PDB file of C-alpha atoms in Angstrom:
ATOM      1  CA  MET A   1     -12.445   4.958  10.722  1.00  0.00           C
ATOM      2  CA  PRO A   2     -12.432   2.871   7.520  1.00  0.00           C
ATOM      3  CA  THR A   3      -9.723   0.336   6.742  1.00  0.00           C
ATOM      4  CA  LEU A   4      -7.972   0.216   3.382  1.00  0.00           C
ATOM      5  CA  TYR A   5      -6.591  -3.173   2.386  1.00  0.00           C
ATOM      6  CA  ASP A   6      -3.666  -2.164   0.248  1.00  0.00           C
ATOM      7  CA  TYR A   7      -0.701  -3.375  -1.801  1.00  0.00           C
ATOM      8  CA  LEU A   8       1.738  -0.536  -2.325  1.00  0.00           C
ATOM      9  CA  PRO A   9       2.840  -1.260  -5.927  1.00  0.00           C
ATOM     10  CA  SER A  10      -0.781  -1.471  -7.054  1.00  0.00           C
ATOM     11  CA  ARG A  11      -1.888   1.590  -8.991  1.00  0.00           C
ATOM     12  CA  ASN A  12      -5.483   0.516  -8.423  1.00  0.00           C
ATOM     13  CA  ALA A  13      -4.800   0.933  -4.732  1.00  0.00           C
ATOM     14  CA  TRP A  14      -3.042   4.249  -5.464  1.00  0.00           C
ATOM     15  CA  LYS A  15      -6.337   5.580  -6.829  1.00  0.00           C
ATOM     16  CA  VAL A  16      -7.993   5.103  -3.460  1.00  0.00           C
ATOM     17  CA  ARG A  17      -5.017   6.486  -1.552  1.00  0.00           C
ATOM     18  CA  GLN A  18      -5.109   9.551  -3.781  1.00  0.00           C
ATOM     19  CA  LEU A  19      -8.782  10.277  -3.207  1.00  0.00           C
ATOM     20  CA  LEU A  20      -8.488   9.673   0.534  1.00  0.00           C
ATOM     21  CA  ARG A  21      -5.704  12.252   0.562  1.00  0.00           C
ATOM     22  CA  HIS A  22      -7.748  14.755  -1.449  1.00  0.00           C
ATOM     23  CA  LEU A  23     -10.640  14.319   0.963  1.00  0.00           C
ATOM     24  CA  GLY A  24      -8.476  14.351   4.075  1.00  0.00           C
ATOM     25  CA  LEU A  25     -10.197  11.208   5.330  1.00  0.00           C
ATOM     26  CA  PRO A  26      -8.393   9.377   8.138  1.00  0.00           C
ATOM     27  CA  HIS A  27      -8.172   5.631   7.665  1.00  0.00           C
ATOM     28  CA  ARG A  28      -6.288   2.554   8.737  1.00  0.00           C
ATOM     29  CA  THR A  29      -4.147   0.605   6.291  1.00  0.00           C
ATOM     30  CA  VAL A  30      -3.604  -3.148   6.155  1.00  0.00           C
ATOM     31  CA  GLU A  31      -1.014  -4.266   3.615  1.00  0.00           C
ATOM     32  CA  VAL A  32      -1.890  -7.503   1.833  1.00  0.00           C
ATOM     33  CA  SER A  33       0.947  -9.730   0.574  1.00  0.00           C
ATOM     34  CA  ILE A  34      -0.917 -10.800  -2.543  1.00  0.00           C
ATOM     35  CA  PHE A  35       1.959 -12.712  -4.158  1.00  0.00           C
ATOM     36  CA  GLU A  36       2.365 -14.784  -1.000  1.00  0.00           C
ATOM     37  CA  GLY A  37      -1.296 -15.794  -1.097  1.00  0.00           C
ATOM     38  CA  ALA A  38      -2.673 -13.392   1.514  1.00  0.00           C
ATOM     39  CA  GLY A  39      -5.485 -12.471  -0.869  1.00  0.00           C
ATOM     40  CA  ARG A  40      -6.657 -16.094  -0.967  1.00  0.00           C
ATOM     41  CA  THR A  41      -7.277 -16.596   2.737  1.00  0.00           C
ATOM     42  CA  PRO A  42     -10.873 -17.242   3.830  1.00  0.00           C
ATOM     43  CA  GLU A  43     -10.801 -14.023   5.845  1.00  0.00           C
ATOM     44  CA  PHE A  44      -9.793 -11.869   2.884  1.00  0.00           C
ATOM     45  CA  LEU A  45     -12.090 -13.661   0.436  1.00  0.00           C
ATOM     46  CA  ALA A  46     -14.956 -12.795   2.779  1.00  0.00           C
ATOM     47  CA  LEU A  47     -14.110  -9.139   2.091  1.00  0.00           C
ATOM     48  CA  ASN A  48     -13.543  -9.550  -1.642  1.00  0.00           C
ATOM     49  CA  PRO A  49     -14.344 -12.858  -3.358  1.00  0.00           C
ATOM     50  CA  THR A  50     -11.869 -12.094  -6.181  1.00  0.00           C
ATOM     51  CA  GLY A  51      -8.993 -11.875  -3.693  1.00  0.00           C
ATOM     52  CA  LYS A  52      -7.785  -8.572  -5.130  1.00  0.00           C
ATOM     53  CA  VAL A  53      -6.826  -5.246  -3.607  1.00  0.00           C
ATOM     54  CA  PRO A  54      -7.878  -2.603  -2.876  1.00  0.00           C
ATOM     55  CA  VAL A  55     -10.726  -3.233  -0.485  1.00  0.00           C
ATOM     56  CA  LEU A  56     -12.316  -0.597   1.722  1.00  0.00           C
ATOM     57  CA  GLN A  57     -13.914  -1.905   4.898  1.00  0.00           C
ATOM     58  CA  LEU A  58     -16.279   0.441   6.682  1.00  0.00           C
ATOM     59  CA  ASP A  59     -16.665   0.855  10.426  1.00  0.00           C
ATOM     60  CA  ASP A  60     -19.766  -1.329  10.409  1.00  0.00           C
ATOM     61  CA  GLY A  61     -17.890  -4.207   8.760  1.00  0.00           C
ATOM     62  CA  ARG A  62     -19.272  -3.820   5.248  1.00  0.00           C
ATOM     63  CA  ALA A  63     -16.614  -4.106   2.560  1.00  0.00           C
ATOM     64  CA  LEU A  64     -16.371  -2.606  -0.908  1.00  0.00           C
ATOM     65  CA  ALA A  65     -13.993  -3.869  -3.607  1.00  0.00           C
ATOM     66  CA  GLU A  66     -12.984  -2.694  -7.105  1.00  0.00           C
ATOM     67  CA  SER A  67     -11.032   0.547  -7.136  1.00  0.00           C
ATOM     68  CA  ASN A  68     -13.442   2.567  -9.259  1.00  0.00           C
ATOM     69  CA  ALA A  69     -16.445   1.507  -7.170  1.00  0.00           C
ATOM     70  CA  ILE A  70     -14.560   2.640  -4.076  1.00  0.00           C
ATOM     71  CA  LEU A  71     -13.778   5.978  -5.746  1.00  0.00           C
ATOM     72  CA  ALA A  72     -17.454   6.494  -6.589  1.00  0.00           C
ATOM     73  CA  TYR A  73     -18.507   5.688  -3.027  1.00  0.00           C
ATOM     74  CA  LEU A  74     -15.973   7.991  -1.406  1.00  0.00           C
ATOM     75  CA  ALA A  75     -16.533  10.841  -3.869  1.00  0.00           C
ATOM     76  CA  ASP A  76     -20.317  10.886  -3.499  1.00  0.00           C
ATOM     77  CA  GLY A  77     -21.391  14.349  -2.380  1.00  0.00           C
ATOM     78  CA  THR A  78     -17.993  15.901  -3.089  1.00  0.00           C
ATOM     79  CA  ALA A  79     -16.545  17.991  -5.915  1.00  0.00           C
ATOM     80  CA  TYR A  80     -14.888  14.867  -7.335  1.00  0.00           C
ATOM     81  CA  LEU A  81     -18.193  13.383  -8.543  1.00  0.00           C
ATOM     82  CA  PRO A  82     -20.771  15.786 -10.067  1.00  0.00           C
ATOM     83  CA  ASN A  83     -24.345  15.947  -8.827  1.00  0.00           C
ATOM     84  CA  ASP A  84     -25.794  16.662 -12.271  1.00  0.00           C
ATOM     85  CA  PRO A  85     -27.049  13.319 -13.647  1.00  0.00           C
ATOM     86  CA  PHE A  86     -25.478  13.678 -17.093  1.00  0.00           C
ATOM     87  CA  ALA A  87     -22.127  14.964 -15.790  1.00  0.00           C
ATOM     88  CA  ARG A  88     -22.116  12.167 -13.246  1.00  0.00           C
ATOM     89  CA  ALA A  89     -22.805   9.594 -15.947  1.00  0.00           C
ATOM     90  CA  LYS A  90     -19.925  10.977 -18.014  1.00  0.00           C
ATOM     91  CA  VAL A  91     -17.594  10.314 -15.092  1.00  0.00           C
ATOM     92  CA  HIS A  92     -18.893   6.735 -14.911  1.00  0.00           C
ATOM     93  CA  GLN A  93     -18.430   6.412 -18.683  1.00  0.00           C
ATOM     94  CA  TRP A  94     -14.713   7.109 -18.294  1.00  0.00           C
ATOM     95  CA  LEU A  95     -14.422   4.919 -15.216  1.00  0.00           C
ATOM     96  CA  SER A  96     -15.746   2.036 -17.330  1.00  0.00           C
ATOM     97  CA  PHE A  97     -13.400   2.942 -20.168  1.00  0.00           C
ATOM     98  CA  GLU A  98     -10.465   2.923 -17.772  1.00  0.00           C
ATOM     99  CA  GLN A  99     -11.064  -0.617 -16.599  1.00  0.00           C
ATOM    100  CA  GLU A 100     -11.322  -2.078 -20.101  1.00  0.00           C
ATOM    101  CA  ASN A 101      -8.861   0.064 -22.042  1.00  0.00           C
ATOM    102  CA  VAL A 102      -6.296   1.288 -19.521  1.00  0.00           C
ATOM    103  CA  GLU A 103      -6.011  -0.985 -16.496  1.00  0.00           C
ATOM    104  CA  ALA A 104      -6.497  -4.195 -18.481  1.00  0.00           C
ATOM    105  CA  VAL A 105      -4.081  -3.108 -21.220  1.00  0.00           C
ATOM    106  CA  ILE A 106      -1.461  -0.643 -19.990  1.00  0.00           C
ATOM    107  CA  GLY A 107      -1.729  -1.928 -16.426  1.00  0.00           C
ATOM    108  CA  SER A 108      -1.164  -5.546 -17.417  1.00  0.00           C
ATOM    109  CA  LEU A 109       1.681  -4.707 -19.781  1.00  0.00           C
ATOM    110  CA  ARG A 110       3.326  -2.529 -17.131  1.00  0.00           C
ATOM    111  CA  HIS A 111       3.075  -5.285 -14.547  1.00  0.00           C
ATOM    112  CA  TRP A 112       4.576  -7.890 -16.874  1.00  0.00           C
ATOM    113  CA  THR A 113       7.389  -5.529 -17.834  1.00  0.00           C
ATOM    114  CA  MET A 114       8.278  -4.474 -14.291  1.00  0.00           C
ATOM    115  CA  THR A 115       8.228  -8.033 -12.923  1.00  0.00           C
ATOM    116  CA  ASP A 116      10.112  -9.700 -15.803  1.00  0.00           C
ATOM    117  CA  LYS A 117       7.085 -11.713 -16.897  1.00  0.00           C
ATOM    118  CA  LEU A 118       6.989 -10.678 -20.557  1.00  0.00           C
ATOM    119  CA  ALA A 119       8.939 -13.782 -21.590  1.00  0.00           C
ATOM    120  CA  ARG A 120       6.291 -15.964 -19.932  1.00  0.00           C
ATOM    121  CA  ARG A 121       3.468 -14.405 -21.962  1.00  0.00           C
ATOM    122  CA  ALA A 122       2.509 -15.393 -25.497  1.00  0.00           C
ATOM    123  CA  PRO A 123       4.073 -12.914 -27.963  1.00  0.00           C
ATOM    124  CA  ASP A 124       0.764 -12.329 -29.758  1.00  0.00           C
ATOM    125  CA  ILE A 125      -0.885 -11.372 -26.473  1.00  0.00           C
ATOM    126  CA  VAL A 126       1.944  -8.962 -25.641  1.00  0.00           C
ATOM    127  CA  GLU A 127       1.718  -7.350 -29.070  1.00  0.00           C
ATOM    128  CA  ALA A 128      -2.057  -7.059 -28.759  1.00  0.00           C
ATOM    129  CA  LYS A 129      -1.599  -5.254 -25.439  1.00  0.00           C
ATOM    130  CA  ARG A 130       0.930  -2.877 -26.986  1.00  0.00           C
ATOM    131  CA  ALA A 131      -1.348  -2.103 -29.923  1.00  0.00           C
ATOM    132  CA  GLY A 132      -4.239  -1.567 -27.532  1.00  0.00           C
ATOM    133  CA  ALA A 133      -2.160   0.757 -25.371  1.00  0.00           C
ATOM    134  CA  LEU A 134      -1.295   2.925 -28.362  1.00  0.00           C
ATOM    135  CA  ARG A 135      -4.948   3.100 -29.423  1.00  0.00           C
ATOM    136  CA  THR A 136      -5.963   4.083 -25.911  1.00  0.00           C
ATOM    137  CA  LEU A 137      -3.348   6.831 -25.639  1.00  0.00           C
ATOM    138  CA  ALA A 138      -4.235   8.196 -29.078  1.00  0.00           C
ATOM    139  CA  LEU A 139      -7.909   8.315 -28.107  1.00  0.00           C
ATOM    140  CA  LEU A 140      -7.145  10.051 -24.811  1.00  0.00           C
ATOM    141  CA  ASP A 141      -4.874  12.507 -26.607  1.00  0.00           C
ATOM    142  CA  ARG A 142      -7.720  13.457 -28.954  1.00  0.00           C
ATOM    143  CA  GLU A 143     -10.271  13.761 -26.168  1.00  0.00           C
ATOM    144  CA  LEU A 144      -7.979  15.851 -23.981  1.00  0.00           C
ATOM    145  CA  SER A 145      -7.417  18.295 -26.830  1.00  0.00           C
ATOM    146  CA  LEU A 146     -11.082  19.259 -26.403  1.00  0.00           C
ATOM    147  CA  ARG A 147     -11.253  19.926 -22.654  1.00  0.00           C
ATOM    148  CA  PRO A 148      -8.918  20.216 -19.664  1.00  0.00           C
ATOM    149  CA  PHE A 149     -10.092  17.064 -17.882  1.00  0.00           C
ATOM    150  CA  ILE A 150     -11.443  13.810 -19.218  1.00  0.00           C
ATOM    151  CA  ALA A 151     -15.093  14.234 -18.178  1.00  0.00           C
ATOM    152  CA  GLY A 152     -15.329  18.012 -18.631  1.00  0.00           C
ATOM    153  CA  GLN A 153     -13.989  21.227 -17.206  1.00  0.00           C
ATOM    154  CA  ALA A 154     -13.354  19.904 -13.693  1.00  0.00           C
ATOM    155  CA  TYR A 155     -10.990  17.353 -12.196  1.00  0.00           C
ATOM    156  CA  THR A 156     -12.922  14.272 -11.051  1.00  0.00           C
ATOM    157  CA  ILE A 157     -12.414  10.687  -9.989  1.00  0.00           C
ATOM    158  CA  ALA A 158     -12.365   9.809 -13.701  1.00  0.00           C
ATOM    159  CA  ASP A 159      -9.052  11.650 -13.972  1.00  0.00           C
ATOM    160  CA  ILE A 160      -7.704   9.868 -10.896  1.00  0.00           C
ATOM    161  CA  ALA A 161      -8.661   6.500 -12.352  1.00  0.00           C
ATOM    162  CA  LEU A 162      -7.178   7.150 -15.792  1.00  0.00           C
ATOM    163  CA  PHE A 163      -4.020   8.710 -14.414  1.00  0.00           C
ATOM    164  CA  ALA A 164      -3.153   5.700 -12.263  1.00  0.00           C
ATOM    165  CA  TYR A 165      -1.925   3.482 -15.098  1.00  0.00           C
ATOM    166  CA  ALA A 166      -2.037   5.630 -18.239  1.00  0.00           C
ATOM    167  CA  SER A 167       0.492   8.109 -16.863  1.00  0.00           C
ATOM    168  CA  ARG A 168       2.910   5.208 -16.203  1.00  0.00           C
ATOM    169  CA  ALA A 169       2.779   3.865 -19.766  1.00  0.00           C
ATOM    170  CA  GLU A 170       6.506   4.382 -20.263  1.00  0.00           C
ATOM    171  CA  GLU A 171       7.091   1.754 -17.578  1.00  0.00           C
ATOM    172  CA  ALA A 172       5.208  -0.583 -19.926  1.00  0.00           C
ATOM    173  CA  GLY A 173       7.559   0.309 -22.774  1.00  0.00           C
ATOM    174  CA  ILE A 174       5.111   2.723 -24.428  1.00  0.00           C
ATOM    175  CA  ALA A 175       6.546   6.162 -25.252  1.00  0.00           C
ATOM    176  CA  LEU A 176       4.400   9.148 -24.287  1.00  0.00           C
ATOM    177  CA  SER A 177       6.318  11.630 -26.453  1.00  0.00           C
ATOM    178  CA  PRO A 178       3.814  11.467 -29.376  1.00  0.00           C
ATOM    179  CA  PHE A 179       0.887  12.429 -27.130  1.00  0.00           C
ATOM    180  CA  ALA A 180       1.306  16.116 -26.297  1.00  0.00           C
ATOM    181  CA  GLU A 181      -2.276  16.752 -25.143  1.00  0.00           C
ATOM    182  CA  PHE A 182      -2.167  13.700 -22.915  1.00  0.00           C
ATOM    183  CA  ARG A 183       1.128  14.833 -21.386  1.00  0.00           C
ATOM    184  CA  ALA A 184      -0.323  18.287 -20.734  1.00  0.00           C
ATOM    185  CA  TRP A 185      -3.219  16.632 -18.915  1.00  0.00           C
ATOM    186  CA  VAL A 186      -0.763  14.593 -16.837  1.00  0.00           C
ATOM    187  CA  ALA A 187       0.825  17.869 -15.753  1.00  0.00           C
ATOM    188  CA  ARG A 188      -2.607  19.309 -14.837  1.00  0.00           C
ATOM    189  CA  VAL A 189      -3.388  16.276 -12.701  1.00  0.00           C
ATOM    190  CA  GLU A 190       0.001  16.452 -11.001  1.00  0.00           C
ATOM    191  CA  ALA A 191      -0.666  20.133 -10.211  1.00  0.00           C
ATOM    192  CA  GLN A 192      -3.816  19.340  -8.223  1.00  0.00           C
ATOM    193  CA  PRO A 193      -3.640  20.222  -4.508  1.00  0.00           C
ATOM    194  CA  GLY A 194      -2.758  17.134  -2.516  1.00  0.00           C
ATOM    195  CA  PHE A 195      -1.459  15.196  -5.513  1.00  0.00           C
ATOM    196  CA  LEU A 196       0.066  11.922  -4.333  1.00  0.00           C
ATOM    197  CA  ALA A 197       3.341  11.623  -6.221  1.00  0.00           C
ATOM    198  CA  GLU A 198       4.568   8.413  -4.618  1.00  0.00           C
ATOM    199  CA  VAL A 199       5.151   5.410  -6.879  1.00  0.00           C
ATOM    200  CA  HIS A 200       6.120   2.083  -5.336  1.00  0.00           C
ATOM    201  CA  PRO A 201       7.974  -0.271  -7.707  1.00  0.00           C
ATOM    202  CA  TYR A 202       7.232  -3.975  -7.669  1.00  0.00           C
ATOM    203  CA  SER A 203      10.862  -4.487  -6.690  1.00  0.00           C
ATOM    204  CA  ILE A 204       9.974  -3.625  -3.080  1.00  0.00           C
ATOM    205  CA  ASP A 205       8.203  -7.003  -2.993  1.00  0.00           C
ATOM    206  CA  PRO A 206      10.653  -9.881  -3.526  1.00  0.00           C
ATOM    207  CA  HIS A 207       7.711 -12.196  -4.289  1.00  0.00           C
ATOM    208  CA  SER A 208       6.255 -10.095  -7.136  1.00  0.00           C
ATOM    209  CA  ALA A 209       8.264 -11.921  -9.812  1.00  0.00           C
ATOM    210  CA  GLY A 210       6.072 -14.951  -9.178  1.00  0.00           C
ATOM    211  CA  GLU A 211       2.562 -15.488 -10.451  1.00  0.00           C
ATOM    212  CA  LEU A 212      -0.419 -14.655  -8.303  1.00  0.00           C
ATOM    213  CA  PRO A 213      -1.818 -17.722  -6.501  1.00  0.00           C
TER     214      PRO A 213
END
């Protein structure tokens, strides 16, 4: 049985939880108190040298980090990652897009907003994140007007990855009302069998207002 090293407010970790639920894969969970420095211990750094969650440790002790890499590993051979080389590459295209244009922009802005860190960030950086978030949502809105899911006709791990942070943009202070096609896609993702609706606010962790060690 694999072990998921998790931090409940993390939407990167939610991605893995969601796919594990879709696949019905039993697993153990170890919660990592990242704001208290648990991600910087020698033991955890041996699993992931960046000290971040999530991490999936296999039965044989091997460990895999980075949420989208974990999704690709778990989805291999399933309906959530196509076998056709081009369709598979399109999924990876959107997984790469998500890391640069969603997680790093909307995800960061959401985290700063929900943990009262905006005032500690340079205003020009905050505004750049907001402008980037709007560009990302506009692009996704256009793309999702062309097909039901981001990589084609079927729901894949690319949708899971994008949904994690993009669907929570309002928690970053970004209104979703202008993006009708995007909102329709959100509803399609939420209608998937086994959709994991749980959202854990940072407020459940009294240490999250601090900076990561």
